[in-house]
C-alpha cells in the first residue's frame, strides 16, 4: 500500500520526525505512537538517529532496547528474537494454571529460551505467589544466553540459563517442558508473508525450523520423564506431528491465541495437573 501525499503532509505538520516513520509503519496512527515511545524512552539527542534506523525497518524494540513481557521490561538486542504478544499470552495462561493448581515444587525446562521471556515470567510470578519451583532454560545461541542472563540479573531470577543444543541435551528430570522453538519452514520464511523487518533484522536461526524441532522436543519430554508440555507452533501439521509421536497415555490438544490463530500444542499424562485443560481442542 502506498502512502498518500496527504498523509505525508499531515505527518510533517505534526513533527518533522514523523514522515520517515510512515515507511515502516504504513500508518499515521502507528507512526505517531512509535514516535511518542522514542521520545519517551530515549534522550532527545538520540531521536533523529532512532527515526533513521526505524525508517530502514530496524525493529523498534532493538532501537529502544526493551520489550514489555508480562510486568517485565525485557532487554532486547539484535541477535535475539523479540518476544511476541502471542507467547506472552500463553505463558500467562500456563502461569495462572500453575498458580491455581498450587503446582508446588514443579520442575520446568524451557527449551529455545531466547531472551528468557517464558521462564523469567514464570519464575517471577511463581515466586510472588509463594510456589516453590525450579526452572532451567537452554538456548543454542551464546548471544541469547548472554541476554537472558542480563534479564535474569535485572529481575533477580533463580532461573538457571545454559547454552545447550536441544538436539544433544543430556536428560534430567523435569515435570513440565515449555518451548517456543523455531517453527517457520524455509519456504514460508522466504515468502512475503514474513515482514521485511523480521527477515532483515531478527536472527533466522531463531525463526526457521519445522517438524524436526517437535520430534526432538517430544524426545526431550520422554527423556526428562515430564508429564506436561506446551510448545508454541504455527501450523496444524506441527500439532498433528506431535500427536502422532506421543504414546497413547498422553492427552494432546491445541490452543488458539486471542486472534483466533492456532498457537500451541499441549500434552499431558498427569490426571491431577493436566495442562490440556487450557486447550480449545482435544485431538
Ligand atoms: C522462536 S525463538 C524463541 C525465543 C523465546 N523463547 C521467545 O519466545 O521469544 C527460538 C529460539 O531457539 C533457539 N534455537 C534454535 N535452534 C536451537 C537448538 N538446536 N537448540 C536450542 N535452541 C535453539 C534460537 O537461538 C532462538 O533463541
PDB file of C-alpha atoms and ligand atoms in Angstrom:
ATOM      1  CA  UNK A   1       0.000   0.000   0.000  1.00  0.00           C
ATOM      2  CA  UNK A   2       1.393   3.399  -0.991  1.00  0.00           C
ATOM      3  CA  UNK A   3       1.330   6.310   1.419  1.00  0.00           C
ATOM      4  CA  UNK A   4      -0.657   9.266   0.082  1.00  0.00           C
ATOM      5  CA  UNK A   5       0.950  12.727  -0.225  1.00  0.00           C
ATOM      6  CA  UNK A   6      -1.868  13.998   2.021  1.00  0.00           C
ATOM      7  CA  UNK A   7      -0.791  11.633   4.833  1.00  0.00           C
ATOM      8  CA  UNK A   8       2.857  12.684   4.428  1.00  0.00           C
ATOM      9  CA  UNK A   9       1.818  16.387   4.601  1.00  0.00           C
ATOM     10  CA  UNK A  10      -0.278  15.739   7.707  1.00  0.00           C
ATOM     11  CA  UNK A  11       2.647  13.896   9.330  1.00  0.00           C
ATOM     12  CA  UNK A  12       5.082  16.732   8.556  1.00  0.00           C
ATOM     13  CA  UNK A  13       2.724  19.267  10.133  1.00  0.00           C
ATOM     14  CA  UNK A  14       2.741  17.265  13.375  1.00  0.00           C
ATOM     15  CA  UNK A  15       6.535  16.686  13.505  1.00  0.00           C
ATOM     16  CA  UNK A  16       9.423  16.582  11.027  1.00  0.00           C
ATOM     17  CA  UNK A  17      10.410  13.257  12.638  1.00  0.00           C
ATOM     18  CA  UNK A  18       7.112  11.635  11.673  1.00  0.00           C
ATOM     19  CA  UNK A  19       7.245  11.203   7.850  1.00  0.00           C
ATOM     20  CA  UNK A  20      10.239   8.766   7.923  1.00  0.00           C
ATOM     21  CA  UNK A  21       8.282   6.563  10.335  1.00  0.00           C
ATOM     22  CA  UNK A  22       5.484   6.179   7.793  1.00  0.00           C
ATOM     23  CA  UNK A  23       7.754   3.976   5.689  1.00  0.00           C
ATOM     24  CA  UNK A  24       7.961   1.022   8.138  1.00  0.00           C
ATOM     25  CA  UNK A  25       4.597   1.571   9.837  1.00  0.00           C
ATOM     26  CA  UNK A  26       2.398   2.484   6.802  1.00  0.00           C
ATOM     27  CA  UNK A  27       0.018   4.389   9.071  1.00  0.00           C
ATOM     28  CA  UNK A  28      -0.046   7.825  10.655  1.00  0.00           C
ATOM     29  CA  UNK A  29      -1.565   6.417  13.831  1.00  0.00           C
ATOM     30  CA  UNK A  30       1.157   3.787  14.331  1.00  0.00           C
ATOM     31  CA  UNK A  31       3.927   6.219  13.326  1.00  0.00           C
ATOM     32  CA  UNK A  32       2.654   8.730  15.912  1.00  0.00           C
ATOM     33  CA  UNK A  33       2.588   6.036  18.586  1.00  0.00           C
ATOM     34  CA  UNK A  34       6.145   4.923  17.742  1.00  0.00           C
ATOM     35  CA  UNK A  35       7.426   8.496  17.827  1.00  0.00           C
ATOM     36  CA  UNK A  36       5.874   9.021  21.236  1.00  0.00           C
ATOM     37  CA  UNK A  37       7.695   5.894  22.539  1.00  0.00           C
ATOM     38  CA  UNK A  38      11.002   7.059  21.028  1.00  0.00           C
ATOM     39  CA  UNK A  39      10.576  10.472  22.669  1.00  0.00           C
ATOM     40  CA  UNK A  40       9.563   8.979  25.989  1.00  0.00           C
ATOM     41  CA  UNK A  41      12.282   6.332  26.234  1.00  0.00           C
ATOM     42  CA  UNK A  42      15.333   7.908  24.560  1.00  0.00           C
ATOM     43  CA  UNK A  43      17.206  11.160  25.206  1.00  0.00           C
ATOM     44  CA  UNK A  44      16.454  13.973  22.751  1.00  0.00           C
ATOM     45  CA  UNK A  45      19.933  13.647  21.223  1.00  0.00           C
ATOM     46  CA  UNK A  46      19.081  10.083  20.107  1.00  0.00           C
ATOM     47  CA  UNK A  47      15.698  10.790  18.486  1.00  0.00           C
ATOM     48  CA  UNK A  48      16.922  11.578  14.959  1.00  0.00           C
ATOM     49  CA  UNK A  49      19.178   8.516  14.774  1.00  0.00           C
ATOM     50  CA  UNK A  50      16.392   6.317  16.163  1.00  0.00           C
ATOM     51  CA  UNK A  51      13.993   7.577  13.486  1.00  0.00           C
ATOM     52  CA  UNK A  52      16.563   6.926  10.741  1.00  0.00           C
ATOM     53  CA  UNK A  53      17.150   3.381  11.982  1.00  0.00           C
ATOM     54  CA  UNK A  54      13.433   2.765  12.162  1.00  0.00           C
ATOM     55  CA  UNK A  55      12.977   4.172   8.636  1.00  0.00           C
ATOM     56  CA  UNK A  56      15.277   1.359   7.491  1.00  0.00           C
ATOM     57  CA  UNK A  57      12.988  -1.171   9.185  1.00  0.00           C
ATOM     58  CA  UNK A  58      15.091  -1.832  12.322  1.00  0.00           C
ATOM     59  CA  UNK A  59      12.532  -3.208  14.801  1.00  0.00           C
ATOM     60  CA  UNK A  60      11.545  -0.599  17.368  1.00  0.00           C
ATOM     61  CA  UNK A  61      12.377  -2.999  20.219  1.00  0.00           C
ATOM     62  CA  UNK A  62      16.055  -3.115  19.130  1.00  0.00           C
ATOM     63  CA  UNK A  63      16.148   0.684  18.975  1.00  0.00           C
ATOM     64  CA  UNK A  64      14.525   1.170  22.386  1.00  0.00           C
ATOM     65  CA  UNK A  65      16.391  -1.838  23.807  1.00  0.00           C
ATOM     66  CA  UNK A  66      13.449  -3.402  25.601  1.00  0.00           C
ATOM     67  CA  UNK A  67      10.146  -5.177  25.069  1.00  0.00           C
ATOM     68  CA  UNK A  68       7.386  -5.500  27.688  1.00  0.00           C
ATOM     69  CA  UNK A  69       6.533  -9.094  28.622  1.00  0.00           C
ATOM     70  CA  UNK A  70       4.051  -9.542  31.471  1.00  0.00           C
ATOM     71  CA  UNK A  71       5.021  -6.972  34.062  1.00  0.00           C
ATOM     72  CA  UNK A  72       8.670  -7.073  32.961  1.00  0.00           C
ATOM     73  CA  UNK A  73      10.523  -4.887  30.509  1.00  0.00           C
ATOM     74  CA  UNK A  74      12.960  -7.334  28.939  1.00  0.00           C
ATOM     75  CA  UNK A  75      16.302  -6.316  27.479  1.00  0.00           C
ATOM     76  CA  UNK A  76      16.062  -6.960  23.741  1.00  0.00           C
ATOM     77  CA  UNK A  77      19.088  -6.558  21.489  1.00  0.00           C
ATOM     78  CA  UNK A  78      19.998  -7.598  17.939  1.00  0.00           C
ATOM     79  CA  UNK A  79      20.904 -11.283  17.833  1.00  0.00           C
ATOM     80  CA  UNK A  80      17.945 -12.429  19.918  1.00  0.00           C
ATOM     81  CA  UNK A  81      14.303 -12.834  18.953  1.00  0.00           C
ATOM     82  CA  UNK A  82      11.960 -10.102  20.147  1.00  0.00           C
ATOM     83  CA  UNK A  83       9.365 -11.732  22.431  1.00  0.00           C
ATOM     84  CA  UNK A  84       5.884 -11.694  20.877  1.00  0.00           C
ATOM     85  CA  UNK A  85       2.496 -10.962  22.454  1.00  0.00           C
ATOM     86  CA  UNK A  86       1.266 -14.404  21.349  1.00  0.00           C
ATOM     87  CA  UNK A  87       3.955 -16.045  23.502  1.00  0.00           C
ATOM     88  CA  UNK A  88       3.208 -13.775  26.439  1.00  0.00           C
ATOM     89  CA  UNK A  89      -0.463 -14.695  26.173  1.00  0.00           C
ATOM     90  CA  UNK A  90       0.054 -18.456  26.501  1.00  0.00           C
ATOM     91  CA  UNK A  91       2.818 -18.088  29.091  1.00  0.00           C
ATOM     92  CA  UNK A  92       0.382 -16.122  31.294  1.00  0.00           C
ATOM     93  CA  UNK A  93      -2.215 -18.894  30.853  1.00  0.00           C
ATOM     94  CA  UNK A  94       0.327 -21.522  31.942  1.00  0.00           C
ATOM     95  CA  UNK A  95       1.281 -19.373  34.898  1.00  0.00           C
ATOM     96  CA  UNK A  96      -2.352 -18.907  36.008  1.00  0.00           C
ATOM     97  CA  UNK A  97      -2.833 -22.658  35.636  1.00  0.00           C
ATOM     98  CA  UNK A  98       0.222 -23.442  37.808  1.00  0.00           C
ATOM     99  CA  UNK A  99      -0.833 -20.941  40.463  1.00  0.00           C
ATOM    100  CA  UNK A 100      -4.468 -22.010  40.609  1.00  0.00           C
ATOM    101  CA  UNK A 101      -3.371 -25.656  40.850  1.00  0.00           C
ATOM    102  CA  UNK A 102      -0.714 -24.885  43.507  1.00  0.00           C
ATOM    103  CA  UNK A 103       1.921 -26.701  41.466  1.00  0.00           C
ATOM    104  CA  UNK A 104       4.379 -26.902  44.384  1.00  0.00           C
ATOM    105  CA  UNK A 105       7.962 -27.941  43.617  1.00  0.00           C
ATOM    106  CA  UNK A 106       7.317 -28.158  39.900  1.00  0.00           C
ATOM    107  CA  UNK A 107      10.481 -28.582  37.802  1.00  0.00           C
ATOM    108  CA  UNK A 108      10.310 -26.741  34.493  1.00  0.00           C
ATOM    109  CA  UNK A 109      12.545 -26.878  31.432  1.00  0.00           C
ATOM    110  CA  UNK A 110      12.221 -24.080  28.854  1.00  0.00           C
ATOM    111  CA  UNK A 111      13.916 -25.063  25.597  1.00  0.00           C
ATOM    112  CA  UNK A 112      14.914 -22.435  22.988  1.00  0.00           C
ATOM    113  CA  UNK A 113      14.584 -19.643  25.522  1.00  0.00           C
ATOM    114  CA  UNK A 114      15.830 -16.564  23.602  1.00  0.00           C
ATOM    115  CA  UNK A 115      15.609 -13.542  25.933  1.00  0.00           C
ATOM    116  CA  UNK A 116      14.406 -15.892  28.689  1.00  0.00           C
ATOM    117  CA  UNK A 117      10.946 -14.363  28.485  1.00  0.00           C
ATOM    118  CA  UNK A 118       8.959 -17.538  29.291  1.00  0.00           C
ATOM    119  CA  UNK A 119      10.983 -18.836  32.283  1.00  0.00           C
ATOM    120  CA  UNK A 120      11.516 -15.348  33.709  1.00  0.00           C
ATOM    121  CA  UNK A 121       7.796 -14.629  33.658  1.00  0.00           C
ATOM    122  CA  UNK A 122       7.007 -17.984  35.291  1.00  0.00           C
ATOM    123  CA  UNK A 123       9.788 -17.561  37.850  1.00  0.00           C
ATOM    124  CA  UNK A 124       8.902 -14.040  38.953  1.00  0.00           C
ATOM    125  CA  UNK A 125       5.192 -14.741  39.324  1.00  0.00           C
ATOM    126  CA  UNK A 126       5.564 -18.175  40.959  1.00  0.00           C
ATOM    127  CA  UNK A 127       7.946 -16.554  43.446  1.00  0.00           C
ATOM    128  CA  UNK A 128       5.377 -13.825  44.160  1.00  0.00           C
ATOM    129  CA  UNK A 129       2.702 -16.495  44.636  1.00  0.00           C
ATOM    130  CA  UNK A 130       4.998 -18.350  47.083  1.00  0.00           C
ATOM    131  CA  UNK A 131       5.059 -21.508  44.946  1.00  0.00           C
ATOM    132  CA  UNK A 132       8.412 -23.289  45.237  1.00  0.00           C
ATOM    133  CA  UNK A 133       9.780 -24.404  41.874  1.00  0.00           C
ATOM    134  CA  UNK A 134      12.944 -24.809  39.803  1.00  0.00           C
ATOM    135  CA  UNK A 135      13.423 -23.690  36.221  1.00  0.00           C
ATOM    136  CA  UNK A 136      16.208 -24.420  33.769  1.00  0.00           C
ATOM    137  CA  UNK A 137      16.313 -22.757  30.365  1.00  0.00           C
ATOM    138  CA  UNK A 138      18.534 -23.532  27.396  1.00  0.00           C
ATOM    139  CA  UNK A 139      19.357 -21.998  24.035  1.00  0.00           C
ATOM    140  CA  UNK A 140      21.953 -22.893  21.424  1.00  0.00           C
ATOM    141  CA  UNK A 141      22.856 -19.249  20.876  1.00  0.00           C
ATOM    142  CA  UNK A 142      25.558 -17.765  23.155  1.00  0.00           C
ATOM    143  CA  UNK A 143      24.135 -14.309  22.405  1.00  0.00           C
ATOM    144  CA  UNK A 144      20.658 -15.384  23.561  1.00  0.00           C
ATOM    145  CA  UNK A 145      22.091 -16.839  26.787  1.00  0.00           C
ATOM    146  CA  UNK A 146      24.073 -13.649  27.395  1.00  0.00           C
ATOM    147  CA  UNK A 147      20.928 -11.513  27.036  1.00  0.00           C
ATOM    148  CA  UNK A 148      18.802 -13.981  29.039  1.00  0.00           C
ATOM    149  CA  UNK A 149      21.378 -13.733  31.843  1.00  0.00           C
ATOM    150  CA  UNK A 150      21.191  -9.924  31.695  1.00  0.00           C
ATOM    151  CA  UNK A 151      17.431 -10.188  32.042  1.00  0.00           C
ATOM    152  CA  UNK A 152      17.832 -12.694  34.834  1.00  0.00           C
ATOM    153  CA  UNK A 153      20.052 -10.273  36.748  1.00  0.00           C
ATOM    154  CA  UNK A 154      17.646  -7.399  36.051  1.00  0.00           C
ATOM    155  CA  UNK A 155      14.797  -9.358  37.636  1.00  0.00           C
ATOM    156  CA  UNK A 156      16.858 -11.219  40.298  1.00  0.00           C
ATOM    157  CA  UNK A 157      15.612 -14.536  38.971  1.00  0.00           C
ATOM    158  CA  UNK A 158      16.574 -18.023  40.123  1.00  0.00           C
ATOM    159  CA  UNK A 159      16.317 -19.460  36.603  1.00  0.00           C
ATOM    160  CA  UNK A 160      19.382 -21.439  35.533  1.00  0.00           C
ATOM    161  CA  UNK A 161      20.307 -20.463  31.955  1.00  0.00           C
ATOM    162  CA  UNK A 162      22.645 -22.710  29.972  1.00  0.00           C
ATOM    163  CA  UNK A 163      23.945 -22.655  26.431  1.00  0.00           C
ATOM    164  CA  UNK A 164      22.880 -26.063  25.126  1.00  0.00           C
ATOM    165  CA  UNK A 165      21.763 -27.598  21.865  1.00  0.00           C
ATOM    166  CA  UNK A 166      18.272 -29.087  22.220  1.00  0.00           C
ATOM    167  CA  UNK A 167      19.354 -31.936  19.944  1.00  0.00           C
ATOM    168  CA  UNK A 168      22.175 -33.070  22.264  1.00  0.00           C
ATOM    169  CA  UNK A 169      20.663 -32.175  25.629  1.00  0.00           C
ATOM    170  CA  UNK A 170      21.514 -34.609  28.450  1.00  0.00           C
ATOM    171  CA  UNK A 171      18.400 -35.983  30.192  1.00  0.00           C
ATOM    172  CA  UNK A 172      17.485 -34.566  33.608  1.00  0.00           C
ATOM    173  CA  UNK A 173      14.167 -34.939  35.425  1.00  0.00           C
ATOM    174  CA  UNK A 174      11.536 -32.253  34.742  1.00  0.00           C
ATOM    175  CA  UNK A 175       7.756 -32.133  35.179  1.00  0.00           C
ATOM    176  CA  UNK A 176       6.885 -29.570  32.509  1.00  0.00           C
ATOM    177  CA  UNK A 177       8.650 -28.740  29.246  1.00  0.00           C
ATOM    178  CA  UNK A 178       7.828 -25.404  27.615  1.00  0.00           C
ATOM    179  CA  UNK A 179       9.203 -24.206  24.303  1.00  0.00           C
ATOM    180  CA  UNK A 180       8.775 -21.679  21.552  1.00  0.00           C
ATOM    181  CA  UNK A 181      11.114 -23.279  19.009  1.00  0.00           C
ATOM    182  CA  UNK A 182      11.966 -22.003  15.530  1.00  0.00           C
ATOM    183  CA  UNK A 183       8.908 -23.075  13.515  1.00  0.00           C
ATOM    184  CA  UNK A 184       8.713 -21.181  10.246  1.00  0.00           C
ATOM    185  CA  UNK A 185       9.507 -23.535   7.338  1.00  0.00           C
ATOM    186  CA  UNK A 186      12.173 -22.115   4.983  1.00  0.00           C
ATOM    187  CA  UNK A 187       9.761 -21.676   2.073  1.00  0.00           C
ATOM    188  CA  UNK A 188       7.410 -19.545   4.187  1.00  0.00           C
ATOM    189  CA  UNK A 189      10.325 -17.561   5.617  1.00  0.00           C
ATOM    190  CA  UNK A 190      11.398 -16.664   2.093  1.00  0.00           C
ATOM    191  CA  UNK A 191       7.871 -15.706   1.025  1.00  0.00           C
ATOM    192  CA  UNK A 192       6.432 -12.253   1.525  1.00  0.00           C
ATOM    193  CA  UNK A 193       4.374 -13.485   4.494  1.00  0.00           C
ATOM    194  CA  UNK A 194       7.257 -12.711   6.872  1.00  0.00           C
ATOM    195  CA  UNK A 195       7.639  -8.973   7.482  1.00  0.00           C
ATOM    196  CA  UNK A 196      10.659  -7.230   5.999  1.00  0.00           C
ATOM    197  CA  UNK A 197      11.918  -6.020   9.397  1.00  0.00           C
ATOM    198  CA  UNK A 198      11.730  -9.581  10.779  1.00  0.00           C
ATOM    199  CA  UNK A 199      13.623 -11.062   7.810  1.00  0.00           C
ATOM    200  CA  UNK A 200      16.198  -8.312   7.735  1.00  0.00           C
ATOM    201  CA  UNK A 201      16.962  -7.945  11.439  1.00  0.00           C
ATOM    202  CA  UNK A 202      15.858 -10.895  13.568  1.00  0.00           C
ATOM    203  CA  UNK A 203      18.127 -13.973  13.709  1.00  0.00           C
ATOM    204  CA  UNK A 204      16.998 -16.531  11.172  1.00  0.00           C
ATOM    205  CA  UNK A 205      18.259 -19.359  13.431  1.00  0.00           C
ATOM    206  CA  UNK A 206      15.516 -18.275  15.832  1.00  0.00           C
ATOM    207  CA  UNK A 207      12.817 -18.469  13.187  1.00  0.00           C
ATOM    208  CA  UNK A 208      13.461 -21.185  10.594  1.00  0.00           C
ATOM    209  CA  UNK A 209      12.516 -24.684  11.619  1.00  0.00           C
ATOM    210  CA  UNK A 210       9.804 -27.273  11.316  1.00  0.00           C
ATOM    211  CA  UNK A 211       8.933 -30.821  12.353  1.00  0.00           C
ATOM    212  CA  UNK A 212      12.500 -31.721  13.400  1.00  0.00           C
ATOM    213  CA  UNK A 213      12.176 -29.416  16.427  1.00  0.00           C
ATOM    214  CA  UNK A 214       8.887 -31.002  17.520  1.00  0.00           C
ATOM    215  CA  UNK A 215      10.325 -34.513  17.093  1.00  0.00           C
ATOM    216  CA  UNK A 216      13.241 -33.537  19.321  1.00  0.00           C
ATOM    217  CA  UNK A 217      11.009 -31.781  21.864  1.00  0.00           C
ATOM    218  CA  UNK A 218       8.897 -34.923  22.238  1.00  0.00           C
ATOM    219  CA  UNK A 219      12.111 -36.983  22.722  1.00  0.00           C
ATOM    220  CA  UNK A 220      13.194 -34.452  25.357  1.00  0.00           C
ATOM    221  CA  UNK A 221       9.868 -34.763  27.183  1.00  0.00           C
ATOM    222  CA  UNK A 222      10.286 -38.553  27.220  1.00  0.00           C
ATOM    223  CA  UNK A 223      13.948 -38.402  28.272  1.00  0.00           C
ATOM    224  CA  UNK A 224      13.128 -35.979  31.112  1.00  0.00           C
ATOM    225  CA  UNK A 225      10.157 -38.067  32.181  1.00  0.00           C
ATOM    226  CA  UNK A 226       7.978 -34.936  32.093  1.00  0.00           C
ATOM    227  CA  UNK A 227       4.204 -35.345  32.305  1.00  0.00           C
ATOM    228  CA  UNK A 228       3.148 -31.991  30.806  1.00  0.00           C
ATOM    229  CA  UNK A 229       4.348 -29.990  27.820  1.00  0.00           C
ATOM    230  CA  UNK A 230       3.406 -26.911  25.850  1.00  0.00           C
ATOM    231  CA  UNK A 231       5.033 -25.950  22.558  1.00  0.00           C
ATOM    232  CA  UNK A 232       4.273 -22.880  20.510  1.00  0.00           C
ATOM    233  CA  UNK A 233       3.711 -23.581  16.814  1.00  0.00           C
ATOM    234  CA  UNK A 234       2.313 -22.062  13.661  1.00  0.00           C
ATOM    235  CA  UNK A 235       0.848 -24.942  11.677  1.00  0.00           C
ATOM    236  CA  UNK A 236      -1.704 -27.709  12.175  1.00  0.00           C
ATOM    237  CA  UNK A 237       0.772 -30.193  10.625  1.00  0.00           C
ATOM    238  CA  UNK A 238       3.143 -29.491  13.523  1.00  0.00           C
ATOM    239  CA  UNK A 239       0.432 -30.247  16.093  1.00  0.00           C
ATOM    240  CA  UNK A 240      -0.532 -33.435  14.249  1.00  0.00           C
ATOM    241  CA  UNK A 241       3.112 -34.468  14.143  1.00  0.00           C
ATOM    242  CA  UNK A 242       3.365 -34.148  17.946  1.00  0.00           C
ATOM    243  CA  UNK A 243       0.123 -36.077  18.439  1.00  0.00           C
ATOM    244  CA  UNK A 244       1.450 -38.880  16.196  1.00  0.00           C
ATOM    245  CA  UNK A 245       4.740 -39.103  18.102  1.00  0.00           C
ATOM    246  CA  UNK A 246       3.454 -39.411  21.672  1.00  0.00           C
ATOM    247  CA  UNK A 247       2.208 -42.667  23.155  1.00  0.00           C
ATOM    248  CA  UNK A 248      -1.459 -43.356  23.901  1.00  0.00           C
ATOM    249  CA  UNK A 249      -1.177 -42.404  27.599  1.00  0.00           C
ATOM    250  CA  UNK A 250      -0.906 -38.738  26.530  1.00  0.00           C
ATOM    251  CA  UNK A 251      -3.850 -36.409  26.032  1.00  0.00           C
ATOM    252  CA  UNK A 252      -2.942 -33.875  23.344  1.00  0.00           C
ATOM    253  CA  UNK A 253      -4.760 -30.735  22.260  1.00  0.00           C
ATOM    254  CA  UNK A 254      -4.283 -27.332  20.723  1.00  0.00           C
ATOM    255  CA  UNK A 255      -4.676 -23.791  21.971  1.00  0.00           C
ATOM    256  CA  UNK A 256      -5.590 -20.794  19.828  1.00  0.00           C
ATOM    257  CA  UNK A 257      -4.434 -17.249  20.521  1.00  0.00           C
ATOM    258  CA  UNK A 258      -6.852 -14.376  21.001  1.00  0.00           C
ATOM    259  CA  UNK A 259      -6.590 -13.533  17.293  1.00  0.00           C
ATOM    260  CA  UNK A 260      -8.087 -16.975  16.627  1.00  0.00           C
ATOM    261  CA  UNK A 261      -4.874 -18.463  15.226  1.00  0.00           C
ATOM    262  CA  UNK A 262      -3.530 -21.875  16.175  1.00  0.00           C
ATOM    263  CA  UNK A 263      -0.734 -21.144  18.663  1.00  0.00           C
ATOM    264  CA  UNK A 264       0.243 -24.121  20.847  1.00  0.00           C
ATOM    265  CA  UNK A 265       0.168 -27.866  21.121  1.00  0.00           C
ATOM    266  CA  UNK A 266      -0.240 -29.084  24.688  1.00  0.00           C
ATOM    267  CA  UNK A 267       0.186 -32.576  26.100  1.00  0.00           C
ATOM    268  CA  UNK A 268      -0.418 -34.125  29.486  1.00  0.00           C
ATOM    269  CA  UNK A 269      -0.352 -37.555  31.054  1.00  0.00           C
ATOM    270  CA  UNK A 270      -0.954 -36.226  34.554  1.00  0.00           C
ATOM    271  CA  UNK A 271      -4.582 -36.576  35.679  1.00  0.00           C
ATOM    272  CA  UNK A 272      -4.150 -34.166  38.606  1.00  0.00           C
ATOM    273  CA  UNK A 273      -2.102 -31.421  36.965  1.00  0.00           C
ATOM    274  CA  UNK A 274      -3.485 -31.577  33.444  1.00  0.00           C
ATOM    275  CA  UNK A 275      -2.303 -28.699  31.273  1.00  0.00           C
ATOM    276  CA  UNK A 276      -4.552 -29.774  28.395  1.00  0.00           C
ATOM    277  CA  UNK A 277      -7.398 -28.139  30.341  1.00  0.00           C
ATOM    278  CA  UNK A 278      -6.138 -24.950  28.615  1.00  0.00           C
ATOM    279  CA  UNK A 279      -6.850 -26.410  25.157  1.00  0.00           C
ATOM    280  CA  UNK A 280      -9.547 -25.197  22.770  1.00  0.00           C
ATOM    281  CA  UNK A 281      -9.492 -28.563  21.020  1.00  0.00           C
ATOM    282  CA  UNK A 282      -8.505 -32.038  22.150  1.00  0.00           C
ATOM    283  CA  UNK A 283      -7.080 -34.056  19.258  1.00  0.00           C
TER     284      UNK A 283
HETATM  285  C1  LIG B   1      11.391 -18.625  18.143  1.00  0.00           C
HETATM  286  S1  LIG B   1      12.826 -18.234  19.124  1.00  0.00           S
HETATM  287  C2  LIG B   1      12.044 -18.172  20.708  1.00  0.00           C
HETATM  288  C3  LIG B   1      12.736 -17.368  21.725  1.00  0.00           C
HETATM  289  C4  LIG B   1      11.930 -17.164  23.017  1.00  0.00           C
HETATM  290  N1  LIG B   1      11.565 -18.428  23.630  1.00  0.00           N
HETATM  291  C5  LIG B   1      10.678 -16.359  22.751  1.00  0.00           C
HETATM  292  O1  LIG B   1       9.580 -16.906  22.844  1.00  0.00           O
HETATM  293  O2  LIG B   1      10.810 -15.174  22.426  1.00  0.00           O
HETATM  294  C6  LIG B   1      13.676 -19.768  19.077  1.00  0.00           C
HETATM  295  C7  LIG B   1      14.983 -19.864  19.855  1.00  0.00           C
HETATM  296  O3  LIG B   1      15.502 -21.180  19.653  1.00  0.00           O
HETATM  297  C8  LIG B   1      16.907 -21.126  19.651  1.00  0.00           C
HETATM  298  N2  LIG B   1      17.402 -22.352  18.993  1.00  0.00           N
HETATM  299  C9  LIG B   1      17.475 -22.615  17.673  1.00  0.00           C
HETATM  300  N3  LIG B   1      17.976 -23.841  17.477  1.00  0.00           N
HETATM  301  C10 LIG B   1      18.207 -24.385  18.707  1.00  0.00           C
HETATM  302  C11 LIG B   1      18.727 -25.614  19.168  1.00  0.00           C
HETATM  303  N4  LIG B   1      19.115 -26.585  18.311  1.00  0.00           N
HETATM  304  N5  LIG B   1      18.836 -25.816  20.496  1.00  0.00           N
HETATM  305  C12 LIG B   1      18.474 -24.870  21.380  1.00  0.00           C
HETATM  306  N6  LIG B   1      17.994 -23.655  20.998  1.00  0.00           N
HETATM  307  C13 LIG B   1      17.840 -23.425  19.684  1.00  0.00           C
HETATM  308  C14 LIG B   1      17.217 -19.837  18.944  1.00  0.00           C
HETATM  309  O4  LIG B   1      18.520 -19.381  19.254  1.00  0.00           O
HETATM  310  C15 LIG B   1      16.096 -18.914  19.469  1.00  0.00           C
HETATM  311  O5  LIG B   1      16.539 -18.189  20.573  1.00  0.00           O
END
